mmCIF file of C-alpha atoms in Angstrom:
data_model
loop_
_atom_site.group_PDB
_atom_site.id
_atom_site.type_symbol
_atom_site.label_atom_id
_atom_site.label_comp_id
_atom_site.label_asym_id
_atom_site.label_seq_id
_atom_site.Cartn_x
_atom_site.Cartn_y
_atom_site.Cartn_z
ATOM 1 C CA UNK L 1 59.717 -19.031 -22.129
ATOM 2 C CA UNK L 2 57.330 -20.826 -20.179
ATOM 3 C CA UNK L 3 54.236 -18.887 -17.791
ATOM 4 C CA UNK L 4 52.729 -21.075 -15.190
ATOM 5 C CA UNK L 5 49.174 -19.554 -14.118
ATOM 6 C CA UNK L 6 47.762 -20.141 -11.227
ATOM 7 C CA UNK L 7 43.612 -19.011 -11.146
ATOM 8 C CA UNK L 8 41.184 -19.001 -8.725
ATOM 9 C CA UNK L 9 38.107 -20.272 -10.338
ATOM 10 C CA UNK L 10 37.849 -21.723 -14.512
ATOM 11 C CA UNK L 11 36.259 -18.627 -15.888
ATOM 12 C CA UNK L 12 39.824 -17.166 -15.515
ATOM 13 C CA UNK L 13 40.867 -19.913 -17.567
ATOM 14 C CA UNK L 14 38.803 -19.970 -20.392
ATOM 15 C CA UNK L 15 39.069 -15.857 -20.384
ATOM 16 C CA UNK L 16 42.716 -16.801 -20.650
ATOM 17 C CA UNK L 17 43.014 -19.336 -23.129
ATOM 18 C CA UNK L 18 41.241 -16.999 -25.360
ATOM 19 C CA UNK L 19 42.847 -13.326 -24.294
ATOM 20 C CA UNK L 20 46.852 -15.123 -24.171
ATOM 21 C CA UNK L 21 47.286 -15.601 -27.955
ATOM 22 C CA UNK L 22 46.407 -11.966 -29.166
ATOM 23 C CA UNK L 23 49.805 -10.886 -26.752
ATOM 24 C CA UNK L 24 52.057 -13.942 -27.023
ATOM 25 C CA UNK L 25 54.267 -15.144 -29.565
ATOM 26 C CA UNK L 26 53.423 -19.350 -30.535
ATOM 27 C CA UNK L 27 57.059 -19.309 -29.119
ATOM 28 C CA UNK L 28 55.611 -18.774 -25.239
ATOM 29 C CA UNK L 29 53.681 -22.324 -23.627
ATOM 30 C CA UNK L 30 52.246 -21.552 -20.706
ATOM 31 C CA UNK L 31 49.637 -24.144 -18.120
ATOM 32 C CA UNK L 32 46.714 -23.291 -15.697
ATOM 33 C CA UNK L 33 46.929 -24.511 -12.148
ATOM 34 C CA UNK L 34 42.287 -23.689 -11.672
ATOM 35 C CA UNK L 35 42.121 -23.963 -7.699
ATOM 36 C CA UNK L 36 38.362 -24.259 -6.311
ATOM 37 C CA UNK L 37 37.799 -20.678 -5.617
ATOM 38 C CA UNK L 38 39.339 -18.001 -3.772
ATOM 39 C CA UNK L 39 39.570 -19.496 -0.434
ATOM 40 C CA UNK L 40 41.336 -22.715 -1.782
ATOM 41 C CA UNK L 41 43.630 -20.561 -3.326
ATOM 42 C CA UNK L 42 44.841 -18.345 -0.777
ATOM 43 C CA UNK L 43 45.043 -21.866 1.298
ATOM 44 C CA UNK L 44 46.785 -23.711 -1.096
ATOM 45 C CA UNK L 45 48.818 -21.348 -3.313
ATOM 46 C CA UNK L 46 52.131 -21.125 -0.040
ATOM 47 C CA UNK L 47 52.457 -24.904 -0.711
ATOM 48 C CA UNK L 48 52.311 -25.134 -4.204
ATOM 49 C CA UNK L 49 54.623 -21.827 -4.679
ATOM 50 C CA UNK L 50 57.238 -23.900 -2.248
ATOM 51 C CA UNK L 51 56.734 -26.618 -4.599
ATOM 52 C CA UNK L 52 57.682 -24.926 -7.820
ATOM 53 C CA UNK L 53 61.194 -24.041 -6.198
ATOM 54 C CA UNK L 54 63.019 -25.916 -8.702
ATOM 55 C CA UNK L 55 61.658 -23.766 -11.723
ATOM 56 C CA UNK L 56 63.978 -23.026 -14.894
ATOM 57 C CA UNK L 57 65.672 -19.604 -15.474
ATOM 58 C CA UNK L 58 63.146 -19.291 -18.216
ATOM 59 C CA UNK L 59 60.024 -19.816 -16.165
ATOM 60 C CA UNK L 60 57.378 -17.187 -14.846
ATOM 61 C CA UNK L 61 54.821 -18.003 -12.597
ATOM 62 C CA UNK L 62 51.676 -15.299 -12.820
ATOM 63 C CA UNK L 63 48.970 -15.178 -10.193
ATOM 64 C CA UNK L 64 45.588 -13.723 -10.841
ATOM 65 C CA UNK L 65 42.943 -13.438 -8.286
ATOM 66 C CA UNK L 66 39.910 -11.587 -7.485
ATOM 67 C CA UNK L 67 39.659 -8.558 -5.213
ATOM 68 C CA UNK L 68 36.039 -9.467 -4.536
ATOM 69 C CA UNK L 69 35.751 -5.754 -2.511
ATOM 70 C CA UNK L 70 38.979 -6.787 0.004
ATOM 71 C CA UNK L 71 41.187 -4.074 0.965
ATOM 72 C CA UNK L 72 43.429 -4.877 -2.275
ATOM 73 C CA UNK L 73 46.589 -3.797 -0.635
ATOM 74 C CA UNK L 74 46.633 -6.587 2.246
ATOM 75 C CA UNK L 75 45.696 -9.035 -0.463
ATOM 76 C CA UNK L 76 48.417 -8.371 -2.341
ATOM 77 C CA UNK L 77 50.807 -8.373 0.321
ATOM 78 C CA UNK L 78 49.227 -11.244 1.062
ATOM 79 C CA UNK L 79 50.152 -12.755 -2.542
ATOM 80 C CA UNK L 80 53.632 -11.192 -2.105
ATOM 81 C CA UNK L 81 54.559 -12.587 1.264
ATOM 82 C CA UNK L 82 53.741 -16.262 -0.036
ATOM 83 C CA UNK L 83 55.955 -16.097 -2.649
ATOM 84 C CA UNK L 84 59.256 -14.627 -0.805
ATOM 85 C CA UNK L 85 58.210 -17.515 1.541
ATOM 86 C CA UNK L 86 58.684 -19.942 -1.122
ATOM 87 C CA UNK L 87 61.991 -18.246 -2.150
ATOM 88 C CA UNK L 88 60.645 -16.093 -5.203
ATOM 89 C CA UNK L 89 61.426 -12.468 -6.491
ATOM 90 C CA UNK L 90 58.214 -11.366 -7.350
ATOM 91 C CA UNK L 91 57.632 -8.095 -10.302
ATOM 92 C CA UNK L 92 57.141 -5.545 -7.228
ATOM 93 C CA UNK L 93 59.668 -6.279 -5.008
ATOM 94 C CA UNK L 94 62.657 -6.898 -8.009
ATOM 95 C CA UNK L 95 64.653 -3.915 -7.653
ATOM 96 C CA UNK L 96 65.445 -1.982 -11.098
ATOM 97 C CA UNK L 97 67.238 -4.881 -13.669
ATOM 98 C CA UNK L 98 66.949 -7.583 -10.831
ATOM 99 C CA UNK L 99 65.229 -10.577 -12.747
ATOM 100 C CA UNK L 100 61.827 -12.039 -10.877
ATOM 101 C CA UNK L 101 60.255 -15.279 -11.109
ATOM 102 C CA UNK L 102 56.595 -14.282 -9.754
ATOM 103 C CA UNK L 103 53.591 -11.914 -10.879
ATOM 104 C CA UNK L 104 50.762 -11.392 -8.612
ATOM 105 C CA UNK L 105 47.907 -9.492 -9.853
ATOM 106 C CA UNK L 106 44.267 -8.666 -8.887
ATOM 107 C CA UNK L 107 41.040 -8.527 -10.931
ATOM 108 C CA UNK L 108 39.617 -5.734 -9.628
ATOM 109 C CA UNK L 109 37.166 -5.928 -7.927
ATOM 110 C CA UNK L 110 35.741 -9.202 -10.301
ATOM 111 C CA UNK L 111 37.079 -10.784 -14.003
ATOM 112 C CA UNK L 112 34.199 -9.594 -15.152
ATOM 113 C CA UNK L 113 35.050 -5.855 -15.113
ATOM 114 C CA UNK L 114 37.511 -7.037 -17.778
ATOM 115 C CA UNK L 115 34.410 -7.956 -19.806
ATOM 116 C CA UNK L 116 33.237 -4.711 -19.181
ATOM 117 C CA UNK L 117 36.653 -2.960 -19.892
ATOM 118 C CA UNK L 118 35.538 -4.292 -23.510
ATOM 119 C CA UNK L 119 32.178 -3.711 -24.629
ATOM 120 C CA UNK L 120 32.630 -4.252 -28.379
ATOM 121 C CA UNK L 121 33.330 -7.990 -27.265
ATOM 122 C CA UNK L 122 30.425 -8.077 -24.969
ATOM 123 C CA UNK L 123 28.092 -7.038 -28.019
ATOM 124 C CA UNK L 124 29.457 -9.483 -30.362
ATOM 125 C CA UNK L 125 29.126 -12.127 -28.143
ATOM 126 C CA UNK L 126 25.714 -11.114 -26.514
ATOM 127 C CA UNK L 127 24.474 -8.284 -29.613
ATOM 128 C CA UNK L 128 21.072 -7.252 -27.222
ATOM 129 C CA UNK L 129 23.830 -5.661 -25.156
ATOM 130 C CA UNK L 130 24.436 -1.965 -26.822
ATOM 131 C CA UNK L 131 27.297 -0.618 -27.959
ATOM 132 C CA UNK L 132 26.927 2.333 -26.202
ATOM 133 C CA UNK L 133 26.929 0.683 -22.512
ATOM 134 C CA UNK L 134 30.234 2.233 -22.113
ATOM 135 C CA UNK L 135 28.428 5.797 -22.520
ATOM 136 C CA UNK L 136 25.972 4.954 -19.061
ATOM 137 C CA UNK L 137 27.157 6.664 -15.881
ATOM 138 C CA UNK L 138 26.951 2.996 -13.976
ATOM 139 C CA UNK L 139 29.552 1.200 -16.995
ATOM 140 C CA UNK L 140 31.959 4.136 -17.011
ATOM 141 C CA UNK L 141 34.712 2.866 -15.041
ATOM 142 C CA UNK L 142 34.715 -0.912 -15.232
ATOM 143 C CA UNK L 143 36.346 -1.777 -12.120
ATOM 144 C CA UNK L 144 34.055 0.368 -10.177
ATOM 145 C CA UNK L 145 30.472 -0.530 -11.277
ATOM 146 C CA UNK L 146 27.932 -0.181 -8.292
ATOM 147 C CA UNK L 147 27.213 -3.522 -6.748
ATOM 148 C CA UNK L 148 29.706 -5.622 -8.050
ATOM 149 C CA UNK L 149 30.621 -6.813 -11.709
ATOM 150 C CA UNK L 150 29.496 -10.082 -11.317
ATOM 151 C CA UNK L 151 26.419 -8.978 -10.354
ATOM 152 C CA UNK L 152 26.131 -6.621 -12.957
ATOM 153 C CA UNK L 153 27.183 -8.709 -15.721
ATOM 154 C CA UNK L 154 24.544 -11.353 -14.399
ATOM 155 C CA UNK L 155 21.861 -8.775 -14.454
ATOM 156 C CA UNK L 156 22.381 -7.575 -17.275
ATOM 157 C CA UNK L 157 22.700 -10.983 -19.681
ATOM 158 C CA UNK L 158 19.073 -11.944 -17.597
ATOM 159 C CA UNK L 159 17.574 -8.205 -18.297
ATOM 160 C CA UNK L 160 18.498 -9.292 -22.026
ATOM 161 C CA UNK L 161 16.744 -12.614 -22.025
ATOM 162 C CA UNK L 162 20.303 -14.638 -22.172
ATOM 163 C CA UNK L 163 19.931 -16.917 -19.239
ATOM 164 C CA UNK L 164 17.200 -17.146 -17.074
ATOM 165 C CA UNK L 165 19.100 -17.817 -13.475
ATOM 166 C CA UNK L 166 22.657 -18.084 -12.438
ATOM 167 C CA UNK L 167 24.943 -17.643 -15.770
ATOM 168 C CA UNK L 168 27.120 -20.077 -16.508
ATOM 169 C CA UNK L 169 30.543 -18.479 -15.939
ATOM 170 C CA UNK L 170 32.839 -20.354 -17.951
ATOM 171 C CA UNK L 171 30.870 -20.425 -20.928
ATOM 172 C CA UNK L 172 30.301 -16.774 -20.544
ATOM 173 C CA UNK L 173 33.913 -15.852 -20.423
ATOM 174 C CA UNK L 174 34.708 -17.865 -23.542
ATOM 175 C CA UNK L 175 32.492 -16.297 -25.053
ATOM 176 C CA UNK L 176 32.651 -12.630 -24.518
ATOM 177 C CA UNK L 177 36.740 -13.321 -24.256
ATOM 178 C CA UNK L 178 37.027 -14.812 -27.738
ATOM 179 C CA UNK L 179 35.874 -11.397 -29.456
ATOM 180 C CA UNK L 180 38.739 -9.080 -26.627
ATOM 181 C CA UNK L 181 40.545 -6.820 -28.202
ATOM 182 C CA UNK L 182 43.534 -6.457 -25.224
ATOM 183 C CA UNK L 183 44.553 -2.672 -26.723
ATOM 184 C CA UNK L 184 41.274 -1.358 -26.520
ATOM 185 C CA UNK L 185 40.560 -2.529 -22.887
ATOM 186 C CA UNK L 186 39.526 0.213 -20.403
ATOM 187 C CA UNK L 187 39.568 -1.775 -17.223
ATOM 188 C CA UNK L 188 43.129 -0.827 -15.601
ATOM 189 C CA UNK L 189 43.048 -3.642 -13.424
ATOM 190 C CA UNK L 190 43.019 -5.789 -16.932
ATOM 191 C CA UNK L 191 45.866 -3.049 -18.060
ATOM 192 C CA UNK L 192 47.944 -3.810 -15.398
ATOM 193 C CA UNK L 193 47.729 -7.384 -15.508
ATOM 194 C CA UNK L 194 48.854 -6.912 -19.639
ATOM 195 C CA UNK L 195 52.050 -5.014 -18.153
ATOM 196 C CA UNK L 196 53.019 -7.789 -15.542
ATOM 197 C CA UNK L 197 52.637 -10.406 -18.698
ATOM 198 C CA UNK L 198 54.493 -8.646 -21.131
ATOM 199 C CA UNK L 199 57.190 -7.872 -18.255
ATOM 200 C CA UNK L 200 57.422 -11.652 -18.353
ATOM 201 C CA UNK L 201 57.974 -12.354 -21.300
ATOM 202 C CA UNK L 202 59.947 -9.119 -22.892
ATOM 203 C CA UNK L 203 59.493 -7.867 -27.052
ATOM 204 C CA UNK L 204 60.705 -9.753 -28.688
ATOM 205 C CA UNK L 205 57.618 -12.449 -27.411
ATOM 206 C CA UNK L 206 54.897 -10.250 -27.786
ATOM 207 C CA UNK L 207 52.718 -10.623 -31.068
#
């Protein structure tokens, strides 16, 4: 079996790189396609879906972008309608036993409410963060922190003397992702994307 990512930005990918090997068996490669951001993506991803036509039975191709506060539902049917364009059955629109070729799946709203989903990771990584973050009305529900989880995440790493301006996102999610327990993950957004990669890839795959 053989995944073919495509990601909106590199944080995604060094999340990834890190997150992939606690769920896959050694027996699953997969590759990162990083496009420059969200707007590249949603330009570019049509043309290169229409180029992966030729793909082999045992290929999956998984999409993962941010919701970044859009309505999520016309972004995925966004997603969806570029991939029946290129000729793909995607997860949600297989009907029950039909095989599928494509996953699309949202961060929602940001990748970094995954971070949040797992706050044991973010306090071995970054220890000044508590524990008990989880516990604080604002961190309850990761995909739904006030003001966005970027933001938050960025606020937070300053408030606790980290980084003094803009974080450096990659390095961030490599480190906070290397310490992610997938299980124990409370952000459903990172839940769902779990399902749509183990749908991919079937038991007998998974670690």
């Amino acid at each position: 079996m053989h995944i073919k990512f495509f990601l909106e930005e590199p944080s995604a990918e060094e999340a990834l790189k890190h997150i992939l090997p606690k769920i896959l068996s050694p027996h699953v490669t997969y590759i990162f396609h990083v496009f420059e951001g969200k707007e590249d993506m949603l330009e570019e991803l049509p043309k290169h879906l229409k180029g992966h036509q030729w793909i082999l039975d045992d290929w999956r191709i998984i999409v993962l972008i941010d919701e970044d506060r859009e309505d999520c539902h016309n972004l995925k049917a966004d997603l969806e309608q570029a991939a029946y364009e290129a000729g793909f059955v995607t997860k949600s629109s297989a009907a029950p036993n039909e095989d599928f070729q494509v996953v699309n799946r949202l961060a929602v709203e940001e990748l970094e409410a995954w971070f949040f989903g797992d706050v044991e990771a973010l306090h071995a990584a970054y220890p000044r963060i508590p524990k008990t973050l989880q516990h604080q009305r604002k961190y309850r529900n990761p995909d739904a922190i006030p003001g966005g989880t970027y933001e938050a995440l960025e606020h937070l790493l300053r408030q606790k003397n980290y980084y003094k301006g803009r974080i450096p996102k990659p390095m961030v999610a490599q480190n906070i992702a290397r310490h992610m327990e997938p299980i124990r993950n409370r952000s459903r957004s990172f839940q769902v994307f779990i399902e749509g990669l183990k749908a991919c890839v079937g038991e007998e795959l998974l670690v």
